[in-house]
Coordinates of C-alpha atoms in Angstrom, one line a residue:
Chain D
M1 CA -19.6 24.2 -73.4
S2 CA -22.4 24.7 -70.9
H3 CA -20.0 25.5 -68.0
A4 CA -18.3 28.8 -67.9
G5 CA -14.7 28.5 -69.1
M6 CA -15.0 25.1 -70.6
S7 CA -13.7 24.6 -74.1
P8 CA -16.3 24.8 -76.8
I9 CA -16.3 22.2 -79.5
F10 CA -16.9 23.3 -83.1
G11 CA -18.2 21.2 -85.9
E12 CA -19.5 22.0 -89.4
A13 CA -22.5 20.2 -90.7
K14 CA -22.4 18.8 -94.2
E15 CA -25.4 18.0 -96.4
V16 CA -25.6 14.2 -96.6
E17 CA -28.8 14.2 -98.6
P18 CA -31.1 17.0 -99.7
G19 CA -32.4 18.8 -96.6
R20 CA -30.5 16.6 -94.2
Y21 CA -27.3 17.7 -92.6
Q22 CA -24.8 15.8 -90.4
A23 CA -22.0 16.9 -88.1
H24 CA -19.7 15.0 -85.8
L25 CA -19.0 16.4 -82.3
T26 CA -17.0 14.8 -79.5
F27 CA -18.2 15.6 -76.1
E28 CA -15.0 15.7 -74.2
M29 CA -16.5 15.7 -70.7
A30 CA -19.5 14.1 -69.0
G31 CA -22.4 16.2 -67.9
D32 CA -24.8 18.6 -69.6
W33 CA -24.0 20.1 -73.0
V34 CA -25.7 22.8 -75.1
I35 CA -25.5 22.6 -78.9
L36 CA -25.8 26.0 -80.5
L37 CA -26.8 25.7 -84.1
H38 CA -26.1 28.5 -86.5
A39 CA -27.3 28.3 -90.1
I40 CA -27.7 30.6 -93.0
L41 CA -30.9 29.9 -95.0
P42 CA -31.0 30.2 -98.8
G43 CA -32.6 33.7 -98.6
G44 CA -29.6 34.9 -96.5
Q45 CA -31.6 34.8 -93.2
K46 CA -29.7 33.6 -90.1
L47 CA -31.2 30.8 -88.1
E48 CA -30.1 30.1 -84.5
R49 CA -31.3 27.2 -82.4
Q50 CA -30.3 25.8 -79.0
I51 CA -30.4 22.1 -78.3
D52 CA -29.9 20.9 -74.8
V53 CA -28.1 17.6 -74.4
R54 CA -28.4 16.4 -70.8
G55 CA -26.5 13.8 -68.8
V56 CA -23.7 12.9 -71.1
R57 CA -22.0 10.0 -69.4
P58 CA -18.3 9.4 -69.0
N59 CA -16.6 6.8 -71.2
Chain V
M1 CA 5.7 51.2 -49.8
R2 CA 9.2 52.3 -50.7
I3 CA 8.6 51.4 -54.3
P4 CA 8.5 54.8 -56.2
G5 CA 5.0 55.6 -57.4
L6 CA 3.4 52.7 -55.6
G7 CA 4.2 54.1 -52.1
H8 CA 2.9 57.5 -53.1
L9 CA -0.3 55.9 -54.5
F10 CA -1.1 53.9 -51.3
R11 CA -0.5 56.9 -49.1
W12 CA -2.8 59.0 -51.3
R13 CA -6.2 59.5 -49.6
Y14 CA -8.2 58.4 -52.7
A15 CA -6.1 55.3 -53.4
R16 CA -8.7 52.9 -52.3
P17 CA -11.6 54.5 -54.2
L18 CA -9.4 54.6 -57.2
L19 CA -8.9 50.8 -57.0
Q20 CA -12.5 50.1 -56.1
A21 CA -14.1 52.1 -58.9
P22 CA -13.2 49.8 -61.7
L23 CA -14.4 46.8 -59.8
L24 CA -17.7 48.5 -59.0
I25 CA -18.2 49.3 -62.7
I26 CA -17.4 45.6 -63.5
S27 CA -19.8 44.4 -60.8
I28 CA -22.6 46.6 -62.2
V29 CA -22.0 45.2 -65.7
M30 CA -22.0 41.7 -64.3
I31 CA -25.3 42.2 -62.5
L32 CA -26.9 43.7 -65.6
H33 CA -25.5 41.0 -67.9
G34 CA -26.5 38.3 -65.5
L35 CA -30.1 39.5 -65.3
F36 CA -30.6 40.5 -68.9
G37 CA -27.9 38.8 -70.9
P38 CA -27.6 35.3 -72.3
T39 CA -28.8 32.5 -70.1
I40 CA -25.9 30.2 -71.1
A41 CA -23.1 30.5 -68.5
P42 CA -20.1 30.6 -70.9
K43 CA -21.7 33.4 -72.8
N44 CA -22.4 35.6 -69.8
L45 CA -20.1 38.0 -68.0
A46 CA -21.7 37.4 -64.6
T47 CA -20.8 33.7 -64.5
T48 CA -17.5 33.9 -66.5
L49 CA -16.0 36.8 -64.5
S50 CA -17.3 35.5 -61.1
W51 CA -16.5 31.8 -61.3
L52 CA -13.4 31.9 -63.5
H53 CA -11.6 35.2 -63.3
F54 CA -12.5 36.7 -60.0
R55 CA -11.9 33.5 -58.0
G56 CA -8.7 32.6 -59.9
L57 CA -7.2 36.1 -59.6
L58 CA -8.2 36.3 -56.0
V59 CA -6.2 33.2 -54.9
L60 CA -3.3 34.1 -57.2
V61 CA -3.0 37.6 -55.8
L62 CA -3.3 36.2 -52.3
L63 CA -0.5 33.8 -53.1
C64 CA 1.8 36.3 -54.8
A65 CA 1.1 39.5 -52.8
G66 CA -1.7 39.9 -50.2
N67 CA -5.3 40.7 -49.5
F68 CA -5.6 43.3 -52.3
F69 CA -9.1 42.2 -53.3
C70 CA -10.4 43.4 -49.9
L71 CA -8.6 46.6 -50.5
A72 CA -10.3 47.0 -53.9
C73 CA -13.7 45.7 -52.6
P74 CA -16.5 47.4 -54.5
F75 CA -19.0 46.8 -51.8
M76 CA -17.1 49.1 -49.5
L77 CA -17.2 51.9 -52.0
V78 CA -21.0 51.7 -52.0
R79 CA -21.0 51.6 -48.2
E80 CA -18.8 54.7 -48.0
A81 CA -21.2 56.5 -50.3
A82 CA -24.2 55.4 -48.3
R83 CA -22.6 56.4 -45.0
R84 CA -22.4 60.0 -46.2
F85 CA -26.2 60.0 -45.8
F86 CA -26.8 57.4 -43.1
K87 CA -24.5 57.3 -40.1
P88 CA -24.5 54.0 -38.3
R89 CA -25.6 54.2 -34.6
F90 CA -25.2 50.8 -33.1
D91 CA -22.2 48.8 -32.0
W92 CA -22.0 45.2 -33.4
P93 CA -23.6 42.9 -30.7
R94 CA -21.1 41.6 -28.3
A95 CA -22.3 38.0 -28.6
L96 CA -21.6 38.1 -32.3
R97 CA -18.0 39.5 -32.1
N98 CA -16.5 36.3 -33.3
K99 CA -16.4 34.2 -36.5
W100 CA -19.3 31.9 -35.8
L101 CA -21.8 33.9 -37.9
S102 CA -19.4 34.1 -40.8
V103 CA -18.6 30.4 -40.5
V104 CA -22.3 29.6 -40.9
L105 CA -22.5 32.1 -43.9
F106 CA -19.4 30.5 -45.4
V107 CA -21.0 27.1 -45.3
L108 CA -24.3 28.5 -46.6
L109 CA -22.4 30.1 -49.5
L110 CA -20.7 26.8 -50.4
F111 CA -24.1 25.0 -50.0
T112 CA -25.9 27.5 -52.2
Y113 CA -23.2 27.2 -54.8
E114 CA -23.8 23.5 -55.1
L115 CA -27.6 23.6 -54.6
F116 CA -28.4 26.2 -57.3
D117 CA -25.4 25.3 -59.6
L118 CA -24.4 28.9 -59.3
W119 CA -21.5 28.4 -61.8
S120 CA -24.0 27.7 -64.5
S121 CA -26.6 30.3 -63.7
P122 CA -26.0 33.9 -64.7
W123 CA -29.3 34.9 -63.1
W124 CA -28.6 33.5 -59.7
T125 CA -25.0 34.8 -59.9
A126 CA -26.3 38.3 -60.5
W127 CA -28.7 38.0 -57.6
L128 CA -25.9 36.8 -55.4
I129 CA -23.8 39.9 -56.2
L130 CA -26.9 42.1 -55.6
A131 CA -27.6 40.4 -52.3
Y132 CA -24.1 41.0 -51.2
F133 CA -24.4 44.8 -51.9
L134 CA -27.7 44.9 -50.0
T135 CA -26.3 43.0 -47.0
V136 CA -23.3 45.3 -46.8
L137 CA -25.6 48.3 -46.9
V138 CA -27.9 46.9 -44.2
V139 CA -25.2 45.7 -41.9
D140 CA -22.9 48.6 -42.1
G141 CA -25.8 51.0 -42.3
F142 CA -26.9 50.0 -38.8
F143 CA -23.6 49.0 -37.2
K144 CA -20.5 51.1 -36.7
H145 CA -17.0 50.4 -38.0
A146 CA -16.3 47.6 -40.4
S147 CA -18.8 45.1 -38.8
F148 CA -19.6 43.5 -42.2
C149 CA -15.9 42.8 -43.0
K150 CA -14.9 41.6 -39.6
F151 CA -17.9 39.5 -38.6
V152 CA -20.1 38.8 -41.6
C153 CA -18.4 38.7 -45.0
P154 CA -17.7 35.0 -46.0
I155 CA -15.4 36.1 -48.8
G156 CA -13.6 38.3 -46.4
Q157 CA -13.1 35.4 -43.9
F158 CA -11.7 33.4 -46.8
N159 CA -9.3 36.2 -47.6
F160 CA -8.2 36.6 -44.0
V161 CA -7.4 32.9 -43.6
A162 CA -5.7 32.6 -47.1
S163 CA -3.7 35.8 -46.5
T164 CA -1.9 34.2 -43.7
I165 CA 0.1 32.5 -46.5
S166 CA 0.7 35.8 -48.4
P167 CA 4.2 37.3 -48.6
L168 CA 3.0 40.9 -47.9
E169 CA 1.6 42.3 -44.7
I170 CA 0.7 45.8 -43.4
K171 CA 2.9 46.4 -40.4
V172 CA 5.0 48.9 -38.6
R173 CA 8.5 49.6 -39.7
E174 CA 10.1 50.4 -36.4
Q175 CA 8.4 49.6 -33.1
Q176 CA 10.4 52.4 -31.3
V177 CA 8.6 55.0 -33.4
C178 CA 5.2 53.6 -32.2
T179 CA 6.4 53.5 -28.6
S180 CA 7.1 57.2 -28.6
C181 CA 4.0 58.0 -30.5
K182 CA 1.5 60.0 -28.5
T183 CA -1.5 60.2 -30.8
K184 CA -2.0 56.6 -31.9
D185 CA -3.7 57.8 -35.1
C186 CA -3.4 54.3 -36.7
I187 CA -6.2 53.2 -34.4
R188 CA -7.9 56.4 -33.3
G189 CA -7.7 58.2 -36.6
A190 CA -6.0 61.5 -37.4
R191 CA -7.8 64.5 -35.9
D192 CA -8.2 68.0 -37.1
E193 CA -5.7 70.5 -35.6
Q194 CA -8.4 73.0 -34.6
S195 CA -11.3 70.7 -33.6
K196 CA -10.0 67.5 -32.0
L197 CA -13.4 65.8 -32.3
V198 CA -13.2 65.9 -36.1
V199 CA -11.6 62.9 -37.6
I200 CA -9.9 63.8 -40.9
Q201 CA -8.4 60.3 -41.5
R202 CA -10.0 57.2 -40.1
G203 CA -8.0 54.8 -38.1
C204 CA -8.4 51.0 -38.3
E205 CA -12.0 50.0 -38.4
L206 CA -11.2 46.4 -37.6
A207 CA -9.7 47.2 -34.2
L208 CA -6.1 46.2 -35.2
F209 CA -3.7 48.4 -33.3
Q210 CA -0.6 48.4 -35.5
P211 CA 2.2 48.1 -32.9
R212 CA 0.5 45.0 -31.5
K213 CA -0.9 43.6 -34.8
V214 CA 0.5 40.2 -35.8
G215 CA -0.1 38.9 -39.4
N216 CA -2.9 39.4 -41.8
L217 CA -5.8 37.9 -39.9
D218 CA -8.7 40.4 -40.0
C219 CA -6.7 42.9 -42.1
T220 CA -8.5 44.2 -45.2
F221 CA -5.5 46.1 -46.5
C222 CA -7.8 49.2 -46.4
L223 CA -4.8 51.6 -46.1
D224 CA -6.5 53.6 -43.3
C225 CA -3.6 53.0 -40.8
I226 CA -1.0 53.8 -43.4
Q227 CA -2.7 57.1 -44.3
A228 CA -3.4 57.9 -40.6
C229 CA 0.1 57.4 -39.3
P230 CA 1.8 60.8 -38.9
H231 CA 5.2 59.2 -38.8
D232 CA 4.9 57.2 -42.1
N233 CA 5.8 54.2 -39.9
V234 CA 3.2 51.8 -41.3
G235 CA 3.7 50.1 -44.7
I236 CA 3.0 47.1 -46.8
L237 CA 6.1 45.1 -46.0
S238 CA 7.4 41.7 -47.1
R239 CA 7.6 38.7 -44.7
T240 CA 8.0 34.9 -44.7
P241 CA 4.6 33.4 -45.7
A242 CA 2.7 31.4 -43.1
T243 CA 5.0 32.4 -40.2
E244 CA 2.0 34.0 -38.4
L245 CA 0.4 30.5 -38.2
M246 CA 3.4 29.3 -36.2
V247 CA 3.4 31.9 -33.4
D248 CA 1.0 32.3 -30.6
G249 CA 0.6 35.1 -28.2
M250 CA -1.8 38.1 -27.9
R251 CA -2.7 39.8 -31.2
S252 CA -4.4 43.1 -31.4
G253 CA -8.1 42.7 -32.5
V254 CA -7.7 39.0 -32.7
G255 CA -6.6 37.7 -29.4
I256 CA -4.7 34.5 -28.9
I257 CA -5.4 32.2 -31.8
S258 CA -4.8 29.0 -29.9
R259 CA -7.8 30.0 -27.7
R260 CA -10.0 31.0 -30.6
K261 CA -12.3 28.0 -31.3
D262 CA -14.2 30.1 -33.9
L263 CA -11.0 30.9 -35.8
A264 CA -9.9 27.2 -35.6
V265 CA -13.3 26.1 -37.0
L266 CA -12.9 28.7 -39.8
S267 CA -9.5 27.2 -40.6
I268 CA -10.8 23.7 -40.6
L269 CA -13.8 24.7 -42.8
F270 CA -11.3 26.5 -45.1
T271 CA -9.4 23.3 -45.6
F272 CA -12.2 20.7 -45.7
G273 CA -14.4 23.1 -47.7
A274 CA -11.7 23.2 -50.3
L275 CA -11.8 19.5 -50.7
L276 CA -15.6 19.4 -50.8
N277 CA -15.8 22.3 -53.3
A278 CA -13.4 20.4 -55.6
F279 CA -15.3 17.2 -55.1
G280 CA -18.4 18.9 -56.3
M281 CA -16.9 19.2 -59.8
V282 CA -15.8 15.7 -60.5
S283 CA -17.5 12.6 -61.7
P284 CA -17.6 10.5 -58.5
I285 CA -19.9 12.9 -56.8
Y286 CA -22.6 11.8 -59.2
A287 CA -22.2 8.2 -58.1
V288 CA -22.2 9.2 -54.4
E289 CA -25.3 11.3 -54.8
N290 CA -27.2 8.7 -56.7
W291 CA -26.2 6.0 -54.2
L292 CA -27.4 8.1 -51.3
A293 CA -30.6 8.9 -53.1
H294 CA -31.2 5.2 -53.8
V295 CA -30.3 4.0 -50.2
L296 CA -32.3 6.8 -48.4
H297 CA -35.2 6.9 -51.0
I298 CA -34.8 10.6 -51.4
S299 CA -35.2 12.3 -54.7
Q300 CA -34.6 16.0 -53.7
K301 CA -31.2 17.5 -54.1
A302 CA -31.1 19.6 -50.9
P303 CA -31.2 16.8 -48.3
I304 CA -28.7 14.8 -50.2
L305 CA -26.3 17.8 -50.4
G306 CA -27.0 18.5 -46.7
L307 CA -26.0 15.0 -45.8
L308 CA -22.8 15.3 -47.9
F309 CA -22.0 18.6 -46.3
A310 CA -22.5 17.2 -42.8
L311 CA -20.3 14.2 -43.7
F312 CA -17.5 16.2 -45.2
L313 CA -17.5 19.4 -43.1
V314 CA -18.5 18.0 -39.7
V315 CA -18.1 14.2 -39.3
E316 CA -14.9 13.8 -41.4
P317 CA -13.0 16.7 -39.7
C318 CA -14.2 15.6 -36.2
V319 CA -13.0 12.1 -36.8
L320 CA -9.7 12.9 -38.5
L321 CA -8.6 15.8 -36.2
G322 CA -9.9 13.9 -33.2
L323 CA -7.8 10.9 -34.1
A324 CA -4.7 13.0 -34.8
A325 CA -5.1 14.8 -31.5
W326 CA -5.7 11.6 -29.6
S327 CA -2.6 10.0 -31.2
A328 CA -0.4 12.9 -30.5
R329 CA -1.5 12.9 -26.8
Y330 CA -1.0 9.1 -26.6
L331 CA 2.4 9.2 -28.2
T332 CA 3.7 12.1 -26.1
G333 CA 2.0 11.0 -22.9
K334 CA 0.7 14.5 -22.1
R335 CA -2.7 15.3 -20.7
T336 CA -3.6 18.3 -22.8
P337 CA -7.3 18.3 -23.6
L338 CA -8.1 17.0 -27.1
L339 CA -10.0 20.2 -28.0
T340 CA -7.0 22.3 -27.1
I341 CA -4.7 20.2 -29.4
V342 CA -7.2 20.3 -32.2
V343 CA -7.6 24.1 -32.0
R344 CA -3.9 24.6 -31.9
Y345 CA -3.0 22.4 -34.9
S346 CA -6.0 23.3 -37.0
Y347 CA -4.0 26.3 -38.2
G348 CA -1.4 24.0 -39.6
L349 CA -3.9 22.7 -42.2
V350 CA -4.3 26.2 -43.7
P351 CA -1.4 26.0 -46.2
L352 CA -2.7 22.7 -47.6
G353 CA -6.3 24.1 -47.7
F354 CA -5.0 27.1 -49.6
G355 CA -3.0 24.8 -52.0
I356 CA -6.3 23.0 -52.8
W357 CA -8.2 26.2 -53.4
L358 CA -5.3 27.4 -55.6
A359 CA -5.2 24.2 -57.6
H360 CA -9.0 24.2 -58.1
F361 CA -9.6 27.9 -58.8
G362 CA -6.3 28.2 -60.7
F363 CA -7.3 25.3 -63.0
H364 CA -10.6 27.0 -64.0
F365 CA -8.9 30.4 -64.3
L366 CA -6.0 29.3 -66.4
T367 CA -8.0 26.9 -68.6
G368 CA -10.6 29.6 -69.2
L369 CA -8.1 32.5 -69.1
Y370 CA -9.2 34.2 -72.4
T371 CA -12.9 33.5 -72.3
F372 CA -13.7 37.0 -71.1
I373 CA -12.7 38.3 -74.5
P374 CA -15.4 36.5 -76.7
V375 CA -17.9 37.0 -73.9
T376 CA -17.2 40.8 -73.8
Q377 CA -17.2 40.9 -77.6
N378 CA -20.6 39.2 -77.6
A379 CA -22.0 41.4 -74.9
L380 CA -21.0 44.6 -76.8
A381 CA -22.3 43.2 -80.1
S382 CA -25.6 42.3 -78.5
I383 CA -26.2 45.9 -77.5
G384 CA -25.4 47.1 -81.0
W385 CA -21.9 48.3 -80.2
P386 CA -19.5 45.7 -81.8
I387 CA -16.4 47.7 -81.3
L388 CA -14.3 44.7 -80.4
G389 CA -15.4 42.7 -83.5
A390 CA -17.2 39.4 -83.7
P391 CA -16.8 37.0 -80.8
K392 CA -13.9 34.7 -81.1
W393 CA -15.3 31.7 -79.3
S394 CA -12.2 29.6 -80.0
L395 CA -10.3 31.8 -77.5
V396 CA -10.4 29.7 -74.3
G397 CA -7.3 29.3 -72.2
L398 CA -4.1 27.4 -71.5
P399 CA -4.0 23.7 -72.4
K400 CA -5.0 21.4 -69.5
N401 CA -1.7 19.5 -69.6
A402 CA 0.2 22.7 -68.9
V403 CA -2.3 23.7 -66.2
N404 CA -2.0 20.4 -64.5
V405 CA 1.7 21.2 -63.7
F406 CA 0.6 24.3 -61.7
E407 CA -2.3 22.3 -60.1
F408 CA -0.1 19.6 -58.7
G409 CA 2.6 22.1 -57.9
F410 CA 0.2 24.1 -55.7
L411 CA -0.9 21.0 -53.9
G412 CA 2.7 20.1 -53.3
L413 CA 3.5 23.5 -51.9
G414 CA 0.4 23.4 -49.7
L415 CA 1.5 20.1 -48.2
L416 CA 5.0 21.4 -47.7
G417 CA 3.6 24.4 -45.9
S418 CA 1.4 22.4 -43.6
L419 CA 4.2 20.0 -42.7
I420 CA 6.5 23.0 -41.8
V421 CA 3.9 24.8 -39.8
N422 CA 2.8 21.6 -37.9
H423 CA 6.5 20.7 -37.2
R424 CA 7.1 24.2 -35.8
L425 CA 4.0 23.9 -33.6
A426 CA 5.1 20.5 -32.4
E427 CA 8.6 21.8 -31.6
D428 CA 7.1 24.6 -29.5
D429 CA 4.5 22.4 -27.7
C430 CA 6.7 19.4 -27.0
R431 CA 10.3 20.3 -26.8
D432 CA 11.4 17.0 -25.4
Q433 CA 9.8 14.8 -28.0
P434 CA 8.6 16.9 -31.0
A435 CA 8.6 14.1 -33.5
K436 CA 5.9 12.2 -31.5
A437 CA 3.7 15.3 -31.3
Y438 CA 4.3 16.0 -35.0
L439 CA 3.8 12.5 -36.5
P440 CA -0.1 12.3 -36.4
W441 CA -0.4 15.8 -37.9
A442 CA 2.0 15.0 -40.6
V443 CA 0.1 11.8 -41.4
L444 CA -3.2 13.8 -41.5
S445 CA -1.7 16.4 -43.8
I446 CA -0.4 13.7 -46.1
L447 CA -3.8 11.9 -46.1
L448 CA -5.6 15.1 -47.1
W449 CA -3.0 15.8 -49.7
I450 CA -3.5 12.3 -51.2
S451 CA -7.2 12.8 -51.3
A452 CA -6.7 16.2 -53.0
M453 CA -4.4 14.7 -55.6
W454 CA -6.9 12.0 -56.3
L455 CA -9.7 14.6 -56.7
M456 CA -7.7 16.7 -59.0
S457 CA -6.9 13.7 -61.2
Q458 CA -10.6 12.8 -61.6
P459 CA -12.3 13.8 -64.8
M460 CA -14.4 16.9 -64.5
Q461 CA -18.2 16.6 -64.9
M462 CA -20.3 19.6 -65.9
R463 CA -23.0 18.8 -63.3
G464 CA -26.4 20.5 -63.3
T465 CA -25.6 23.0 -65.9
L466 CA -29.0 22.8 -67.5
G467 CA -32.0 23.9 -65.5

């Protein structure tokens, strides 16, 4: 969803082993994507991180 | 203008500022959000409203009504306010009283859009809007009348060309009334009864004399002529779209379009620029850019883009239009100069060009129709005023499959329009063998339509969205 107006893709991460989370996302379009990570820590604090994924190629 | 309420509104002196004020407020919000808001384009009002909603609404309003975005232009509201303090002294230079400067600026705008990936940069988008405001103030601060609108503004030129397809036009109701009119207020402005030197209502700033005005070219729908006419003989009236492209002859403030090379180039740029702008959003451009970079051993983006622009906006039109003109001349056996034929028939490409812009901008607008809602919710929440609730990022727009129907429909309508206009031009030019004069231009229109269909069916690629 790094382009204005493009559909965002949502995915919920599940804990696969202690401290390790996994989510499945399908990039529906080639190009550059931005993953915005929202997490709530055990203490109730909110954590937000941005991960840039560049140059996703078409299938 | 006969519609109850609407007619009164447009004749009201403050109708234009009333329509401009909301857009000015939105522009200011976009600038602020672009400069200080989120750096990710889909979360920013500057990029979302500029590249999705403004462009989409602009072409749809032009298609369904007329040049109402020039009417509500917020830049002119700021200009009017500035002119209360600074009266312009100079006339626009005679050498620049044409479209050449705006043609260059239009190309520059398209080039800048690609070079700086404006669609993905809130910061650059905000600066572009700011630069527009500053340019208006400088140009119209020094030069009289609507110099910026008529000779500089690239968006305005886009609107002028596109509005030739619009179903509404500002024109006189009865020519007889104008013939007997002594004051010509529509062009000179309405004067004060006591002091004839005092203009109480401005006439047309773009030198369009209503009785001799033909079509929408150069008309900003500013309402000045409507409000100045003492006989209520000027109105926003319906007409058959694109007919003004089929007629020649002297037009007030414009001249004879078949002799205006600058206007013809603007029309060609309008059409081929539509294809290039759409090409910039699909996957194959990556391959072309990479191939060019590899072959020419160039790693910078600007020269590669410059080459593509030269290829698509200069070489391709010259070759295709030159071939069509040569074929028409060969088939009809006439000796008309090639350039004369090209200038005349370039206007026939405008409906197709508009169809391509509609398909492209309409696609983004409709598929991202609701995105302004979560972006606004997020903007309000970020300033500690979450009155619209938490952002609903899942609100996006219409499904792509549904939008594709509109997309290909617009292209089809554009082709149909170009075929009709070119046929009419051929009939007027070559009464004895119109089919032969028409054939090359019909083939060219169909070729351009096929390339547009191919472009629109390509997968989109979010190029250059990360800095």
